[in-house]
C-alpha positions as a printed Julia matrix, in Angstrom:
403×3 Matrix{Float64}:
  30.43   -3.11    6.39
  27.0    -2.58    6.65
  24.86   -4.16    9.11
  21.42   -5.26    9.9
  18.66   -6.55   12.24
  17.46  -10.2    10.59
  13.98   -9.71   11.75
  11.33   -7.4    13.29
  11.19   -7.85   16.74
   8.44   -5.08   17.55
   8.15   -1.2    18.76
  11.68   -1.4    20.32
  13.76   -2.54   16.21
  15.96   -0.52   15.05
  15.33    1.17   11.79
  18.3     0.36    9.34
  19.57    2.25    7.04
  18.97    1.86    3.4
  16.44   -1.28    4.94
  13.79   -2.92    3.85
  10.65   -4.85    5.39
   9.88   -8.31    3.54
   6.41   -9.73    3.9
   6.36  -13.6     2.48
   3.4   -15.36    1.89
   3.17  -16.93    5.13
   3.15  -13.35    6.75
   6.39  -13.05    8.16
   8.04   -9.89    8.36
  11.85   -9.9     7.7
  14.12   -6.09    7.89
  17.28   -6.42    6.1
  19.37   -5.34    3.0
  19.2    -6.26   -0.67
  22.15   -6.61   -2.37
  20.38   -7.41   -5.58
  16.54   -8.09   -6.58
  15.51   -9.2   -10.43
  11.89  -10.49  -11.24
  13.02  -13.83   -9.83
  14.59  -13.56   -6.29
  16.38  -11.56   -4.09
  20.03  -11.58   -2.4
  19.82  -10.67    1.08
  23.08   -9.77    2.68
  23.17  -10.12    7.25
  24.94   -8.58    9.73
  28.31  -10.88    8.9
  27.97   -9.84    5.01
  26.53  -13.6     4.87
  23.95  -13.69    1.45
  21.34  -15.63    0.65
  18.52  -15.63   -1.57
  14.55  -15.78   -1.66
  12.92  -16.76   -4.21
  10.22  -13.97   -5.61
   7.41  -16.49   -5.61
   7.78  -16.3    -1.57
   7.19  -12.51   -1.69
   3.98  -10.62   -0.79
   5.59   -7.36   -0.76
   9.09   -5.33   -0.14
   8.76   -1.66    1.16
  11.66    0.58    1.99
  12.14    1.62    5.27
  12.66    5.43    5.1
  11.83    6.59    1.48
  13.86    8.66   -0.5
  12.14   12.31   -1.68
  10.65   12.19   -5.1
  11.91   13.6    -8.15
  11.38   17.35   -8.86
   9.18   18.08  -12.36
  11.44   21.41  -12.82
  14.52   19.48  -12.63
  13.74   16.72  -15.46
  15.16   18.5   -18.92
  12.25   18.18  -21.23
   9.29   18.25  -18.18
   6.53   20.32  -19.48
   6.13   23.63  -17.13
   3.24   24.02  -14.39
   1.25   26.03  -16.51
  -0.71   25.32  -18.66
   0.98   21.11  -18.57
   1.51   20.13  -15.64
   2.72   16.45  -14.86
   0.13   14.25  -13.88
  -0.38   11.38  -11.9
  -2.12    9.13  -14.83
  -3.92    5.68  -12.69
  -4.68    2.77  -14.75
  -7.27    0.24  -14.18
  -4.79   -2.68  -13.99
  -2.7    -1.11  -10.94
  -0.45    0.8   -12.91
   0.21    4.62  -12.31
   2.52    6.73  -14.85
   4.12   10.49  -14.96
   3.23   12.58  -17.96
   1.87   15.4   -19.68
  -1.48   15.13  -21.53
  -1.11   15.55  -25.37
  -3.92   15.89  -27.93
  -5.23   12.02  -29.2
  -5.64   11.91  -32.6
  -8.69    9.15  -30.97
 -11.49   11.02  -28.33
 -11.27    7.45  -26.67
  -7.9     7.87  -26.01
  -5.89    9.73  -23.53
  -2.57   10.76  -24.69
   0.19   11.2   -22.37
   3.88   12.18  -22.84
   5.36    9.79  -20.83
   7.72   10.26  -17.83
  10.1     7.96  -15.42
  12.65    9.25  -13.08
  14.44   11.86  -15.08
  13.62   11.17  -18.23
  10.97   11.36  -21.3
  10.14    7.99  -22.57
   7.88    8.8   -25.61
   4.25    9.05  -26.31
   1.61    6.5   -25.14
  -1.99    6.57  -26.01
  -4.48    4.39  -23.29
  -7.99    3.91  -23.59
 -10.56    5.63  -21.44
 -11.79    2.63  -20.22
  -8.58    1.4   -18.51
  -8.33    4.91  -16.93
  -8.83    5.29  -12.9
  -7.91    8.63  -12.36
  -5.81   11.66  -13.23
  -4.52   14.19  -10.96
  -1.65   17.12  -10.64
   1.57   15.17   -9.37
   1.12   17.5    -6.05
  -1.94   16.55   -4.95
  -1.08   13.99   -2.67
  -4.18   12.09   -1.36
  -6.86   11.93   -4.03
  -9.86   10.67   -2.62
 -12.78   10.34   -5.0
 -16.17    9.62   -3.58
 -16.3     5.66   -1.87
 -18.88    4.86   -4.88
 -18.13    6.81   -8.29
 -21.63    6.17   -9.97
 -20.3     9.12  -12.67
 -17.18   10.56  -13.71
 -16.15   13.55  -11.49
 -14.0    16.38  -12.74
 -12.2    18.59   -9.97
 -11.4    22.1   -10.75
  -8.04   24.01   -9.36
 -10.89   26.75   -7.51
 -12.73   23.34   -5.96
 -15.43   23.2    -8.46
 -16.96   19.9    -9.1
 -18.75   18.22  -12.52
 -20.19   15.19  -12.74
 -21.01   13.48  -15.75
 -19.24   10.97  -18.33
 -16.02   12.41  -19.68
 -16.03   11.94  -23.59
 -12.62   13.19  -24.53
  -9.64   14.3   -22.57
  -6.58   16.7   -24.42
  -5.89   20.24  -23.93
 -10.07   20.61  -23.9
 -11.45   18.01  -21.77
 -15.34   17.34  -22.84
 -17.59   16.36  -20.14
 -21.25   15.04  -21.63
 -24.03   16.24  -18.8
 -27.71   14.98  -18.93
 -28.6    16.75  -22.06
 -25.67   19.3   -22.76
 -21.5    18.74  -22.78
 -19.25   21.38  -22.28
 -15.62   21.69  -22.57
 -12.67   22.79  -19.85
  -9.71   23.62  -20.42
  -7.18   20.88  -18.99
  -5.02   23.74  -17.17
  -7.84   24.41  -14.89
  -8.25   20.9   -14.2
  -6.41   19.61  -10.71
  -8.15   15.55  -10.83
 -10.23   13.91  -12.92
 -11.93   10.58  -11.68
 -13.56    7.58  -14.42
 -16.19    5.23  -12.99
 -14.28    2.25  -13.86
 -13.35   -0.6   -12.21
  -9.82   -1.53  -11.07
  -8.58   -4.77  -12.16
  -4.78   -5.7   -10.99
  -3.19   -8.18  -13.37
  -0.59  -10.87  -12.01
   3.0    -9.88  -12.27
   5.2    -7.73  -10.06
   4.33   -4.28   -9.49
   7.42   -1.68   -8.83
   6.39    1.65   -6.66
   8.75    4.61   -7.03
   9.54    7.73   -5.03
   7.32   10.0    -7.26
   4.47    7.29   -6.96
   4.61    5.63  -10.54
   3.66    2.23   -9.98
   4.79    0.0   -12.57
   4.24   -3.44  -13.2
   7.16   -5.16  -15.1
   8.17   -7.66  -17.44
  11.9    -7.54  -15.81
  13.93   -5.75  -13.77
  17.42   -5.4   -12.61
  18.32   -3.8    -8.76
  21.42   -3.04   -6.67
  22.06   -0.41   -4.62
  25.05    0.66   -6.12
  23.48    1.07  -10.05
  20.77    2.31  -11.77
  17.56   -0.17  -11.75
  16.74   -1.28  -15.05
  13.0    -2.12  -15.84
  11.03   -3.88  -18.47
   7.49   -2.1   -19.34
   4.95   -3.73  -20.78
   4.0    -1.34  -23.41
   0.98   -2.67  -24.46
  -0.34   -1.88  -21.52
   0.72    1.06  -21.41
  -0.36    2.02  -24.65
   3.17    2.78  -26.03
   3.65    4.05  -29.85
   7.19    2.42  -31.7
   8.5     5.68  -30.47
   8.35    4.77  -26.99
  10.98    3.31  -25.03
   9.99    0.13  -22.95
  13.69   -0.91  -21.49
  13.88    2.25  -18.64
  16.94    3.3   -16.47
  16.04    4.79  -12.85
  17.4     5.69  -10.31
  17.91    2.48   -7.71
  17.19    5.16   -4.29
  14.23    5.93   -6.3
  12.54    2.23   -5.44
  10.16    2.66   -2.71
   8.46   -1.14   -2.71
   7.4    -4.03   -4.7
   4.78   -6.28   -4.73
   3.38   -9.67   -6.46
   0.3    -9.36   -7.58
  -1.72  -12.91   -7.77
  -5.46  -13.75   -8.43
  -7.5   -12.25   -5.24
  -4.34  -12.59   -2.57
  -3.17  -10.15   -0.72
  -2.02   -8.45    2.83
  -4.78   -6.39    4.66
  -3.9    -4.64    7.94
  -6.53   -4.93   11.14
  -5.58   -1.55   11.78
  -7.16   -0.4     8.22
 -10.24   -2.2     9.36
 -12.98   -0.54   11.15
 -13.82   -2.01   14.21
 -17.77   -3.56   13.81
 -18.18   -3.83   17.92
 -16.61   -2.36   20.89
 -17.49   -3.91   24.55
 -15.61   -3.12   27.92
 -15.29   -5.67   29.88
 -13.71   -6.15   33.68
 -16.8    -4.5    34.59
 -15.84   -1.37   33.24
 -19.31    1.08   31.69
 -16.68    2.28   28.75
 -13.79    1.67   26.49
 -11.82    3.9    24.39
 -11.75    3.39   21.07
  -8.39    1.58   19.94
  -5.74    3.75   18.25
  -3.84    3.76   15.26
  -0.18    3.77   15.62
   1.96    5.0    12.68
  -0.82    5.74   10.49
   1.9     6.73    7.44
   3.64    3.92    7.28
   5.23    2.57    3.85
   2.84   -0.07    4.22
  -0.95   -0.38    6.02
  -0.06   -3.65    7.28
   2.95   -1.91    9.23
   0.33   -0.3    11.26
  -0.12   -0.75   14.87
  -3.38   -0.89   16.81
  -3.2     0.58   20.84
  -5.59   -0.96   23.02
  -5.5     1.26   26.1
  -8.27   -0.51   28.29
  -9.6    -3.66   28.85
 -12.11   -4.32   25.85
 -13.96   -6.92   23.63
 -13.12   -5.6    20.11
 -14.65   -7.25   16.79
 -13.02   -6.71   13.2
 -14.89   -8.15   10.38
 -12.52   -9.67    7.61
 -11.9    -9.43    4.18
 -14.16  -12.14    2.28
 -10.96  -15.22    2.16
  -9.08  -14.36    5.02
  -6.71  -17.53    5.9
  -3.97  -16.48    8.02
  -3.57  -14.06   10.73
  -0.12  -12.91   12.33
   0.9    -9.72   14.38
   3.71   -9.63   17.8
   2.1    -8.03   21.0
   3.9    -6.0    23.09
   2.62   -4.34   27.14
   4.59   -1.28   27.65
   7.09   -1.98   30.17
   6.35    1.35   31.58
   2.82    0.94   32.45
   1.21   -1.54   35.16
  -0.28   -3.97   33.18
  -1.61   -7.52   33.98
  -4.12   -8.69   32.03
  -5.14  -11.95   29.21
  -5.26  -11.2    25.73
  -7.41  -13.54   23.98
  -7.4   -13.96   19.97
 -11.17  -15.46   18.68
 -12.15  -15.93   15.38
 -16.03  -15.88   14.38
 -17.35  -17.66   11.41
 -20.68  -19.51   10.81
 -21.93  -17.87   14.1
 -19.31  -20.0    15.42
 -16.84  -18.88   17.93
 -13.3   -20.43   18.0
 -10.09  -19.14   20.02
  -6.98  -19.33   18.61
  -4.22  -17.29   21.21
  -4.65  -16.77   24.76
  -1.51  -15.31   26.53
  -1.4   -13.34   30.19
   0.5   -10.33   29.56
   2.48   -8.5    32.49
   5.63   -6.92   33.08
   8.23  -10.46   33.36
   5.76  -11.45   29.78
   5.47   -8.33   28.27
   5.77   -9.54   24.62
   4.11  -12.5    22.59
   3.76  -13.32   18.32
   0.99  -14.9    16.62
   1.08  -16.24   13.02
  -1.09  -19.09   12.33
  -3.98  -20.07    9.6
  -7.42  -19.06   10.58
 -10.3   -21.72    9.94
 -12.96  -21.75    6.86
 -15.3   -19.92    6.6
 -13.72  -16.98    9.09
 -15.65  -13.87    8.56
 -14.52  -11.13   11.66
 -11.69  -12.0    14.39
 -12.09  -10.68   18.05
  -9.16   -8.69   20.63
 -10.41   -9.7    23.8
  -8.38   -7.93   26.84
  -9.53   -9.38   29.79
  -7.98   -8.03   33.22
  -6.22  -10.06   35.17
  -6.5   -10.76   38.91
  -5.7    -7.44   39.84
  -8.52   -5.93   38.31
  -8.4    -3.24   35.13
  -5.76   -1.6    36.11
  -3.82    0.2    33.49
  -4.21   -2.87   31.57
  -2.93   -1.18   27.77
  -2.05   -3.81   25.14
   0.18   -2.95   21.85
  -0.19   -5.2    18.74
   2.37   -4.3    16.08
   1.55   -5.11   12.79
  -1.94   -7.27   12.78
  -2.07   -8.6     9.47
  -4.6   -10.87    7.7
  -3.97  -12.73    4.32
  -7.3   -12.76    1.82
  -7.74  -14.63   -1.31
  -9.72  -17.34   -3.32
């Protein structure tokens, strides 16, 4: 029988095996197994091999625990080889991102792609430009194109860079320049990067070891069968040759998410802090660290405040609910208050205050933050004793944004 902790607790949980982290849309963060999962709820399973279900509409996002490795391109019968077709990461302006080859488009407006999921070839799909984010070689794992893309950028495999507007991408991609275009060959190419907007539609959105994200019109989990998925293939620009009704592999499911107009989960620890003050009379603070920077999720990050400090974090433009547990490590001296303050309208409300020392070394916060919130403050103030060693842990600060 397998077993499993019913909720995160902080630093000291213990990781389960084959888990998974639940974020509903009150914030709450819930580790446990899934017995099954379709586009309409999911059967949990506890510690006694008691189920129950959630309903999907409670769901902000599921993320596995300890991801499985992704699929290897030589081992899929069919795959195209490294050179000159390589697989490519393919990123679509509505959230999606698909595994394929590029093929020639009968259309210059059109990228064609052989399509790929888990093991398998799943026809030939041909997507506008326009609803193209990026494109890059399946092992190039963080593409970062510049913050603000005013052109299209094309990245060569020797680290060459051309800007421009990309007319046409095949086996030739054309790149238009001021007054001149010229043409590269797509085996040199490593990423390619169109200045268009993303735009996320509603729907649930399944991620996958090899990072295809793809959002569904159905799906079908356990842990003990393949996962059987639904594809939209209009938007994926599918031919009648294409296959929309897909068979994966169910360890290949990293996460899921519900996509809804504007809402979503932001970590504090992704945030940039605006303002950091000492306080306690000290002349300096350290900036606060990020803890567990790869997490399957950003708002599993951690944030370590190692000093007594006044620390501001503006917030995403909606923000209504704030939740995160606190932790003072039990090793350390620490006595101080930790003080929670939101800002908005130049106005300054508090909404936690707790004094944190060694017999109240942990504390949890999830409540709704008021109108109008635009930045939220981490005050550590010491305590009687003075700053000494004062170091404050907060696991997990999350903020929910949205119309």
């Amino acid at each position: 029988m397998m077993t499993l902790a019913a909720c995160i607790a902080g630093a000291g949980a213990q990781t389960i095996k084959g888990g998974w982290t639940i974020c509903t849309r009150d914030l709450r963060l819930r580790e446990t197994l899934i017995e099954r999962a379709n586009e309409r709820e999911l059967t949990l399973m506890n510690s006694y091999g008691i189920r129950s279900v959630m309903p999907m509409d409670e769901v902000l996002f599921v993320v596995k625990t300890a991801p499985d490795q992704p699929a290897i391109p030589g081992e899929i019968v069919g795959v195209p080889s490294p050179e000159p077709s390589p697989v490519r990461l393919i990123t679509l302006t509505d959230g999606q991102t698909v595994r394929g080859s590029i093929i020639e488009s009968d259309l210059p407006e059109y990228l064609g792609i052989n399509l790929i999921a888990g093991m398998k070839m799943h026809g030939d799909a041909h997507v506008s430009l326009e609803r193209v984010l990026r494109i890059v070689d399946q092992d190039v794992r963080d593409p970062h194109p510049p913050a603000e893309l005013l052109d299209d950028l094309v990245v060569l495999r020797n680290g060459d860079r051309v800007s421009g507007f990309v007319e046409s991408i095949g086996p030739v991609v054309r790149v238009a320049l001021d007054d001149t275009a010229i043409e590269l060959e797509s085996a040199r190419i490593q990423q390619i990067h169109i200045a268009n907007e993303s735009a996320p539609l509603d729907g649930i959105y399944l991620r996958f070891a090899d990072r295809e994200v793809i959002r569904v019109l159905g799906f079908r989990y356990s842990a003990q069968s393949p996962i059987e998925i639904s594809v939209d293939p209009v938007s994926l620009g599918m031919l009648e040759t294409g296959h929309t009704e897909w068979r994966l592999n169910s360890g290949s499911l990293d996460s899921l998410w519900v996509s809804a107009p504007g809402q979503r989960v932001v970590s504090l620890a992704s945030i940039e802090p605006e303002d950091i003050e000492p306080v306690g009379g000290r002349a300096w603070v350290p900036t606060p660290i990020v803890l567990n920077e790869n997490a399957t999720h950003e708002a599993l990050r951690s944030i370590d405040f190692r000093s007594p400090a006044r620390v501001s974090y503006p917030l995403p433009e909606g923000a209504s609910r704030f939740a995160c547990s606190i932790e003072v490590p039990i090793e350390e001296w620490t006595d101080c208050v930790l003080r929670v303050i939101t800002v908005g309208s130049g106005r300054e409300r508090q909404i936690f205050e707790q004094r944190m020392r060694l017999d109240a070394s942990t504390a949890s916060i999830n409540t709704s933050l008021p109108q109008g919130v635009d930045s939220i403050i981490i005050e550590i103030d010491p305590g009687e004793h003075g700053p000494i060693q004062d170091r404050v842990i907060m696991h997990h600060p999350r903020v929910l944004a949205g119309e």
